[in-house]
XYZ file of C-alpha atoms in Angstrom:
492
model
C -32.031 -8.328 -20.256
C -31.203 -7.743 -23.776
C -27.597 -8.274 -25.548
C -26.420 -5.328 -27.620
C -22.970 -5.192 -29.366
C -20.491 -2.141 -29.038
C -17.727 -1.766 -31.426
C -14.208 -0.062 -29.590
C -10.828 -0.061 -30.418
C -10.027 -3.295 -29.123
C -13.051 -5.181 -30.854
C -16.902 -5.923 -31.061
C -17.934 -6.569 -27.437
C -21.006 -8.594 -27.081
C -22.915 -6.483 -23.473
C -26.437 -6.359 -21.852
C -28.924 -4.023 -21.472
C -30.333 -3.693 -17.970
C -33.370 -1.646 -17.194
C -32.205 0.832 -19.453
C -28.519 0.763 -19.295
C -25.666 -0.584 -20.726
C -22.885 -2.960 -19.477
C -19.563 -4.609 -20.562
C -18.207 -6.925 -18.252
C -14.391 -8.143 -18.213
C -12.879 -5.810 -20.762
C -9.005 -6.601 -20.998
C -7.166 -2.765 -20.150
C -3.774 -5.323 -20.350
C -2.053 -7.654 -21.166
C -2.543 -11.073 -18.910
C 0.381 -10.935 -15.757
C 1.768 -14.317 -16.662
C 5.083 -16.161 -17.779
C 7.866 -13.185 -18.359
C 5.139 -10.513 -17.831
C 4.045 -11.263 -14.452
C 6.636 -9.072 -12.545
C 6.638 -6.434 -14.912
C 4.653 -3.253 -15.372
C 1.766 -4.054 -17.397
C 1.561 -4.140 -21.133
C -1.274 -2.749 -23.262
C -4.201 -5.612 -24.126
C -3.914 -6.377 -27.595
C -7.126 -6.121 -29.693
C -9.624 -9.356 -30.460
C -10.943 -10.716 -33.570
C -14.675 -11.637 -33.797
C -16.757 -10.906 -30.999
C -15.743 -10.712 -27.122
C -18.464 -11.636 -24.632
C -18.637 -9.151 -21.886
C -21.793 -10.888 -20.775
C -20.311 -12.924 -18.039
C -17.876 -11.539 -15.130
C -14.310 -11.916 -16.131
C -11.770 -13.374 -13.474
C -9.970 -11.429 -11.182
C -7.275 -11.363 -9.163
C -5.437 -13.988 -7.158
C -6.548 -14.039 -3.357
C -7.953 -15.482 -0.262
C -11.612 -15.048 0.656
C -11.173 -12.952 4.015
C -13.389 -13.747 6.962
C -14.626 -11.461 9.337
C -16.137 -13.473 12.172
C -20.461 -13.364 12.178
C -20.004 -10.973 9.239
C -20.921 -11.797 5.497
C -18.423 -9.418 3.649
C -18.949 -11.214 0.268
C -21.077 -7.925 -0.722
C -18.090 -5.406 -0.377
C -15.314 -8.091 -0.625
C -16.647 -10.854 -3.198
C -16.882 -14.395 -3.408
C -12.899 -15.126 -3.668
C -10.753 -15.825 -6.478
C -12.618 -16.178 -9.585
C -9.175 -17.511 -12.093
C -8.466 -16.818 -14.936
C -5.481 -15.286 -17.125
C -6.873 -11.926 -18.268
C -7.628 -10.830 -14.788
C -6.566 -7.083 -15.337
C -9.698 -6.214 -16.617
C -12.369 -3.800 -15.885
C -16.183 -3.315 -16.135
C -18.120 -0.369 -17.653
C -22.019 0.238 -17.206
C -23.075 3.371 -19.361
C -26.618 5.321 -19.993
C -26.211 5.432 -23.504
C -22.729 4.509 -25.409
C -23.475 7.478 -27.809
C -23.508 10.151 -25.143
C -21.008 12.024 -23.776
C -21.361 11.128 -19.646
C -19.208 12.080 -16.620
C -16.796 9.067 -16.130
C -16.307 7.801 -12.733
C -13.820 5.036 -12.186
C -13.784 3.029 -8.876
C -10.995 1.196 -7.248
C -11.742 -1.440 -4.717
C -10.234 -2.001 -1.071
C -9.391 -5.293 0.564
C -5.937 -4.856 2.371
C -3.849 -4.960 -0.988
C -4.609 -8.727 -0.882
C -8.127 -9.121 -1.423
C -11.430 -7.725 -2.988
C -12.532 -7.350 -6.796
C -14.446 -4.661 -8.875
C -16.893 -6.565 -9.132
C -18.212 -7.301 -5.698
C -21.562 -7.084 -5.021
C -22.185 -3.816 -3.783
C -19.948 -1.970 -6.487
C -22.685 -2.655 -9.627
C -22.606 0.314 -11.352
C -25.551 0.201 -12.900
C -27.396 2.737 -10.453
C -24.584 5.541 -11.079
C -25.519 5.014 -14.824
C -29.251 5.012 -14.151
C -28.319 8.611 -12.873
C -26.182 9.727 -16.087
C -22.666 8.855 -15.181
C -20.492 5.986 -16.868
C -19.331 3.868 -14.150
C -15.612 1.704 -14.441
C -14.784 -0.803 -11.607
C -11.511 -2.703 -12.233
C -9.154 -5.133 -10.932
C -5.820 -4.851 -10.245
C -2.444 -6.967 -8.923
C -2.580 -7.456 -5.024
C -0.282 -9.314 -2.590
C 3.493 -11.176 -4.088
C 2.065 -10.098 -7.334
C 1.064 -6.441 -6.948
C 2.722 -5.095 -3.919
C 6.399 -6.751 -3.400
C 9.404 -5.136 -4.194
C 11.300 -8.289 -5.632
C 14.659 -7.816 -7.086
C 14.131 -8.339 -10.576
C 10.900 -7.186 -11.041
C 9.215 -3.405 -11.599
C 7.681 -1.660 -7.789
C 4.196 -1.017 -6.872
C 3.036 -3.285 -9.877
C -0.784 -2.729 -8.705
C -0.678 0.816 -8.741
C 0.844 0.377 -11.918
C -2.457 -1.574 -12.995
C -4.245 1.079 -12.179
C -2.836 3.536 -13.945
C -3.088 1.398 -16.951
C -6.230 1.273 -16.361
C -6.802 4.967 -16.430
C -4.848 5.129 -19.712
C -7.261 2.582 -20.974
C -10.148 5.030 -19.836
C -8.505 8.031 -21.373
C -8.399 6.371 -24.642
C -11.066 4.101 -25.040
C -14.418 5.437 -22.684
C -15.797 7.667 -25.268
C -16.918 4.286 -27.520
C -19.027 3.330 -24.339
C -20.056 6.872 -24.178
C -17.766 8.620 -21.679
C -16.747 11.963 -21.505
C -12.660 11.338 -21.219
C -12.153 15.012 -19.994
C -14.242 14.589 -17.075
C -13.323 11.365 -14.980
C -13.316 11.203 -11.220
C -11.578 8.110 -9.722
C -12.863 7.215 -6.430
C -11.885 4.284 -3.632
C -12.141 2.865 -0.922
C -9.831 1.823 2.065
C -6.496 0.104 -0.250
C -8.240 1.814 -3.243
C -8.718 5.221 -1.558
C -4.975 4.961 -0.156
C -4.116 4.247 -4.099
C -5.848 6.978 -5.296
C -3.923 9.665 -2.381
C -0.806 7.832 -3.781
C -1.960 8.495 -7.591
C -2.764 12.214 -6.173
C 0.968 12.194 -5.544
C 1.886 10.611 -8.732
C 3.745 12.418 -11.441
C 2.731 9.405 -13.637
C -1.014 10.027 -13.312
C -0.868 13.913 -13.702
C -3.945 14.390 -16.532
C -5.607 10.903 -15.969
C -8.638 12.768 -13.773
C -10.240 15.552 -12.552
C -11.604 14.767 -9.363
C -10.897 12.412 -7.027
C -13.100 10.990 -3.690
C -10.984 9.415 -1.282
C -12.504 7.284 1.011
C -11.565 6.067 4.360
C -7.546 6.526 3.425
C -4.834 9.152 2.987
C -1.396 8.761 2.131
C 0.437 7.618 4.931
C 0.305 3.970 4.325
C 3.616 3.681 2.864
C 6.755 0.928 3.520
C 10.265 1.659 3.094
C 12.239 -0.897 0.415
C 13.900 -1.979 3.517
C 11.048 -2.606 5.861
C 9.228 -4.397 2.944
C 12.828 -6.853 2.816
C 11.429 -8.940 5.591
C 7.660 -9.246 4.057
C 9.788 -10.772 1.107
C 12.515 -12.929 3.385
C 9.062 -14.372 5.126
C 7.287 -15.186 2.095
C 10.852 -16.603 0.220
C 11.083 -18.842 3.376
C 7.475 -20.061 3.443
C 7.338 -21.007 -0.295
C 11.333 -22.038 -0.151
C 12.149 -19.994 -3.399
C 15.068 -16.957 -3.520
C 13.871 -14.091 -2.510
C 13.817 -12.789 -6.396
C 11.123 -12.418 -8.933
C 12.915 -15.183 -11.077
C 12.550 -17.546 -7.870
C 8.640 -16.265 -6.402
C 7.846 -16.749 -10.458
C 8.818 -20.745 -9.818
C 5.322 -20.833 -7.849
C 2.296 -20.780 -8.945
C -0.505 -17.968 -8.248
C -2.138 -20.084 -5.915
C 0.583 -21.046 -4.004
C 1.338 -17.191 -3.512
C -1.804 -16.413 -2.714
C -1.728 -19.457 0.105
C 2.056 -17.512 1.159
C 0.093 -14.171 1.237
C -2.237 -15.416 3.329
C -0.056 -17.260 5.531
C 1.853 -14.677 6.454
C -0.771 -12.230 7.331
C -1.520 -14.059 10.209
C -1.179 -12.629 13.383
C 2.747 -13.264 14.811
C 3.935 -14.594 11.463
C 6.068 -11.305 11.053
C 6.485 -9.782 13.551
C 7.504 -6.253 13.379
C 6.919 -4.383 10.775
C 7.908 -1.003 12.313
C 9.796 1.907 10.418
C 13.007 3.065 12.152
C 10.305 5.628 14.191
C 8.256 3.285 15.727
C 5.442 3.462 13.139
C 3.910 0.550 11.668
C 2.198 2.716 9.105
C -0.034 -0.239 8.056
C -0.857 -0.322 12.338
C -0.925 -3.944 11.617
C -4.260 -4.435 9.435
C -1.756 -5.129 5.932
C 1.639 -6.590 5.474
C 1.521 -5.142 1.788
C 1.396 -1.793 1.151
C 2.905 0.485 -1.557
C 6.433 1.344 -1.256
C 7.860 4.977 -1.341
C 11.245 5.790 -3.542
C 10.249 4.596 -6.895
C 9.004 6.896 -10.238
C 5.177 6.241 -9.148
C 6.275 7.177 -5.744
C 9.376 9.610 -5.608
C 8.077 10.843 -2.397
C 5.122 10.449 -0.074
C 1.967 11.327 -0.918
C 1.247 14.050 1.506
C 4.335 15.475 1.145
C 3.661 15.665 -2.490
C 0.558 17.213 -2.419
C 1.719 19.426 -0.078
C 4.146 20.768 -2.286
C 1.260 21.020 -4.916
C 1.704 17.864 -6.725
C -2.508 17.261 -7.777
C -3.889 20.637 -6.777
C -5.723 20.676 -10.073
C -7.571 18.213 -9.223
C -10.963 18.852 -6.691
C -11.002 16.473 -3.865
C -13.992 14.816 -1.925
C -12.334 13.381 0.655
C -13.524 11.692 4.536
C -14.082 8.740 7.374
C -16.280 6.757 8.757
C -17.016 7.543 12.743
C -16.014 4.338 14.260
C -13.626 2.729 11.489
C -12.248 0.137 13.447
C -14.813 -1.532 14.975
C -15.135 -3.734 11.443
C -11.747 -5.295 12.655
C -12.664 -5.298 16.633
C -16.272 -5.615 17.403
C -16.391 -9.398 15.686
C -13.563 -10.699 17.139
C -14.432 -9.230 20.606
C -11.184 -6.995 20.896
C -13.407 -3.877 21.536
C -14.915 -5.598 24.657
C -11.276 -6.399 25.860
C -10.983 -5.805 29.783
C -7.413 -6.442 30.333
C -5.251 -2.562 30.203
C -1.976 -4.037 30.036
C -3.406 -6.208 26.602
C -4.888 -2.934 25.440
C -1.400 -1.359 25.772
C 0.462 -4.253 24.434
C -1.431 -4.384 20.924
C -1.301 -0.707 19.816
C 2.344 -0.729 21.504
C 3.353 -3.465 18.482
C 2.307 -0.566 16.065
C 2.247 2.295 17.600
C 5.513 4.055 19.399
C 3.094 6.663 21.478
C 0.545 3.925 22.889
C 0.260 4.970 26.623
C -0.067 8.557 25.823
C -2.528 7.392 22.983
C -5.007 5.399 25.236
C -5.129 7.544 28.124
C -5.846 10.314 25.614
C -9.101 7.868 24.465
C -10.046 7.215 27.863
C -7.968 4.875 29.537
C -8.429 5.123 33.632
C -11.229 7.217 33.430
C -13.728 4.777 33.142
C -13.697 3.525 29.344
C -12.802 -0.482 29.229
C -9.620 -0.651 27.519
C -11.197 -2.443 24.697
C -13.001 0.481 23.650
C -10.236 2.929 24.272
C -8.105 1.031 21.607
C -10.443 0.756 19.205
C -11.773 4.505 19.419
C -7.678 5.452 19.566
C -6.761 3.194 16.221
C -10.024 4.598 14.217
C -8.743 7.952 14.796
C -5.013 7.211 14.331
C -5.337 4.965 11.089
C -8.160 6.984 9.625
C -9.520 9.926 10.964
C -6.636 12.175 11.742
C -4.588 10.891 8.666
C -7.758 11.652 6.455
C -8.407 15.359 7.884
C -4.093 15.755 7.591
C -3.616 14.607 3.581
C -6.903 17.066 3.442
C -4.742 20.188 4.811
C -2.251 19.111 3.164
C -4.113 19.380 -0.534
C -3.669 22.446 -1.982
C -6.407 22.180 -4.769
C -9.994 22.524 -3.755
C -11.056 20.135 -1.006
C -14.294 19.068 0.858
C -14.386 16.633 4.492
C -17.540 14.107 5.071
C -18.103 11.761 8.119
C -20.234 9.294 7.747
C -21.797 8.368 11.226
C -25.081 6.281 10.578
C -25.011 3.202 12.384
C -25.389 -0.342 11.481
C -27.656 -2.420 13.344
C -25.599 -5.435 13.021
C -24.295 -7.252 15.807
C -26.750 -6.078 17.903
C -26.015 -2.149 16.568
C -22.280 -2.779 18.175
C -20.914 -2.735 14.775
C -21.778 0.839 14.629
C -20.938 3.433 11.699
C -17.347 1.249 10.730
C -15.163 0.835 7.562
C -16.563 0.482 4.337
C -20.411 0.871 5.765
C -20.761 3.746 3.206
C -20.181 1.517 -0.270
C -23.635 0.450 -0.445
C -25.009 3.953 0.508
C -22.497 5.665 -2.304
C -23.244 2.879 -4.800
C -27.086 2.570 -4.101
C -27.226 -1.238 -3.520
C -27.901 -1.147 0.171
C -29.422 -4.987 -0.719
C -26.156 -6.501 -1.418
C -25.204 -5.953 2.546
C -28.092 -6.199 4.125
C -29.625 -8.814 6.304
C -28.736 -10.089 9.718
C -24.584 -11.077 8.886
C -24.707 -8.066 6.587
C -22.642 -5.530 6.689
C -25.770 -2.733 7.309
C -27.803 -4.834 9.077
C -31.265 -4.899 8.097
C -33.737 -2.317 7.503
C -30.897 0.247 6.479
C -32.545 3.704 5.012
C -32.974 4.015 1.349
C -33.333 7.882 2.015
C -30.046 8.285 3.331
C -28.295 6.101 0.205
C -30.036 8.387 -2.203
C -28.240 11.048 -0.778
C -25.140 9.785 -0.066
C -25.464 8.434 -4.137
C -26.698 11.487 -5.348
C -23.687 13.887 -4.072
C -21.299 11.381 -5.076
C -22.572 11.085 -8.849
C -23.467 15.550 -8.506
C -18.799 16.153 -7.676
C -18.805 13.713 -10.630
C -20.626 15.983 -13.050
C -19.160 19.474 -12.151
C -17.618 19.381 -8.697
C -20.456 20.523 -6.784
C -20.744 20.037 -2.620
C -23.173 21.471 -0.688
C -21.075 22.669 2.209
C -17.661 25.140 2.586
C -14.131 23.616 1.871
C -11.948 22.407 4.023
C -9.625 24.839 5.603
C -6.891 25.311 8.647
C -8.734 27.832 10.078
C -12.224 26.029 9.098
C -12.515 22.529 9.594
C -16.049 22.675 7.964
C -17.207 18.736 7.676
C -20.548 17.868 6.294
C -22.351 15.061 8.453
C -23.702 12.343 5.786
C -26.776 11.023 8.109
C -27.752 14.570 9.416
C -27.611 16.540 6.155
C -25.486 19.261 7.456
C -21.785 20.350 7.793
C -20.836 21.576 10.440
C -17.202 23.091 12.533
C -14.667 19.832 13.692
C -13.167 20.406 16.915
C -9.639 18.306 16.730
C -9.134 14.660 18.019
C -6.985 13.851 20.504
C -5.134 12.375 17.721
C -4.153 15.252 16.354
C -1.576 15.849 19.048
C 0.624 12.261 18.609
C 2.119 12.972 16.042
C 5.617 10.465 15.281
């Protein structure tokens, strides 16, 4: 690898070139979240003298490293908290920074508490192999990013990233973006932050296309559910339950609270006045409805026509929740009246919901909840917020199967980042996420009608429709007519 300087707005940036492309790591798109700023929306980054080294991964956000039992995640989650001030920064890889390339801009999952753009799996380099500019970025999570404090601005992480769309909008064409043609695409948090930014009267303009993956726009608190996240978290780090007093602790401390608290039975009800835990227990921190990023819920926005200019890829994974059940053992669970307890805590409709899934007819209970939540966290909600868009809209499943744990793990969330990203290396092996010996035929695929929708929109299969739920089958190569899921009918 070779260093090469660009000149931007901002500054000279000192990058590499890799095989042929271009990359810039840990570009500042604002102002560092410290002292008197770090409850506030974000500021613009100020410009540098001399020359910036974007060599070297910048720092990202505060966090704990989550485990998933027998499971390496560090290829789709990273290697932890990497500190650092300036940690709202972002990452470009480009074919050629005098071009004009489609712009694709990613935004990472990880619960709203964990995860960075610059996890394994998410190098962009392959996307700009294939003519597209690729962003990742980092953005606030947890106390910092998602907790409506009294003193301090709401949904501060969305807020990042729409900052750092601004920063796109002005600033990509020096790295040889085309500005007028960015899709933003996500996965799990990211992918319900981009149905939210779909929503968003504040992000009307910032892109053309979006790709929404594994998430939809029902994970949403009220400012009163989200009171007793912030009572917890006050008590646990003995501070008023104010930005002035969470400020009076230091990141790492909050990111020990966060942490803390997501433990199972540490809060325990986190239900909506209808039963709902929208978050069915996998997040205490989600984005909070009733603000000016949020005036109303996503699908309800969209559904009134909020982001129909903008074309939508949108879809699942087959068995989404055996990522959270299969390691831990829940989906072997044999006791019913367990089975019916745990979805119960979330879930007002959890009898009718498991006997829909199989319950008494011969499916161990284990499996029954697990096939129930995957459809009732992602599936139905996914296929719903795609209804609901009124712009134009294609479905995808993604049902290939990962040979890990002994092929239990199956086709679950987030098994399709190293297909879309082409970096099936960074997750494989026998803890990795696709086990080994995934197919390198299927990720060029998967990559190459990702980075295609970037360049004009183009899908090889019929849009989405109420009266044609066409959805194109990743592993087979073919779209094909969706019956509905038993889901579809428990409704709350």
């Amino acid at each position: 690898m070779v260093n090469v300087l660009l000149e931007c707005a901002q500054g000279r940036l000192r990058g590499v070139v890799d095989r042929g492309t271009y990359r810039y790591y840990g570009i500042p798109y604002a102002a560092a979240p410290i002292g008197a700023r770090r409850f506030l929306a974000p500021e613009p980054a100020s410009a540098w003298s001399g020359e910036r080294d974007a060599t070297q991964k910048g720092p990202n956000a505060p966090q704990i490293n989550r485990k998933f039992p027998g499971l390496d995640a560090t290829g789709f989650i990273g290697d932890g908290w990497r500190t650092g001030d300036e940690y709202l920064c972002l990452n470009v890889w480009t074919p050629d920074p005098k071009g004009k390339a489609p712009v694709m801009v990613f935004i990472h999952g990880g619960a709203f508490v964990a995860g960075t753009g610059d996890a394994p799996a998410y190098n962009g380099r392959n996307f700009a192999r294939d003519g597209i500019v690729c962003v990742t970025l980092n953005y606030r999570m947890g106390i910092d990013g998602f907790l409506p404090l009294a003193g301090a601005d709401t949904n501060l992480g969305l807020r990042d990233q729409l900052a750092a769309l601004h920063w796109v909008k002005a600033h990509i064409a020096a790295f040889g973006g085309d500005a007028s043609n960015v899709t933003v695409f996500g996965e799990s948090a990211g992918a319900m932050s981009i149905a939210n930014l779909l929503g968003s009267p504040l992000a009307e303009g910032l892109f053309r296309r979006a790709i929404i993956e594994s998430g939809h726009g029902r994970m949403l608190h009220s400012f009163d559910c989200m009171q007793r996240v912030i009572q917890k978290l006050a008590e646990v780090l003995a501070v008023p339950a104010t930005a002035e007093g969470f400020a009076r602790r230091s990141l790492e401390d909050c990111a020990k609270a966060v942490d803390a608290v997501s433990q199972p039975g540490v809060i325990a009800d986190l239900r909506e006045p209808n039963g709902l835990d929208p978050a069915f227990g996998l997040s205490k921190f989600l984005p909070v409805v009733g603000d000016d990023v949020i005036p109303v819920a996503s699908e309800e926005a969209v559904a009134g026509g909020m982001g129909s200019n903008v074309e939508l890829l949108i879809g699942s994974n087959l068995e989404e929740m055996n990522i959270y059940f299969v390691p831990p053992g829940i989906c072997e669970l044999d006791d019913e009246i367990m089975a019916r307890f745990l979805l119960g805590q979330v879930f007002p409709r959890a009898d009718e919901a498991l006997l829909s899934y199989g319950l008494g007819k011969g499916k161990k209970p284990g499996l029954a909840l697990t096939e129930a939540m995957s459809d009732l966290v992602f599936r139905q909600p996914v296929r719903d917020f795609a209804l609901a868009h009124r712009g134009h809209t294609h479905v995808y499943e993604f049902g290939w199967r990962s040979t890990a744990f002994q092929g239990r793990l199956g086709a679950c969330h987030a098994l399709e980042l190293p297909f879309v990203f082409d970096t099936l290396a960074t997750c494989s092996g026998p803890e990795g996420l696709v086990g080994e010996s995934a197919p390198q035929d299927l990720a060029d695929h998967v990559h190459a009608l990702w980075a295609g929708f970037a360049r004009d929109g183009s899908l090889p299969w019929p849009e989405f429709e109420a009266g044609r739920r066409e959805v194109y089958r990743l592993e087979e190569r073919r779209s094909c007519s969706e019956d509905e899921f038993p889901a579809a009918q428990l409704k709350v």
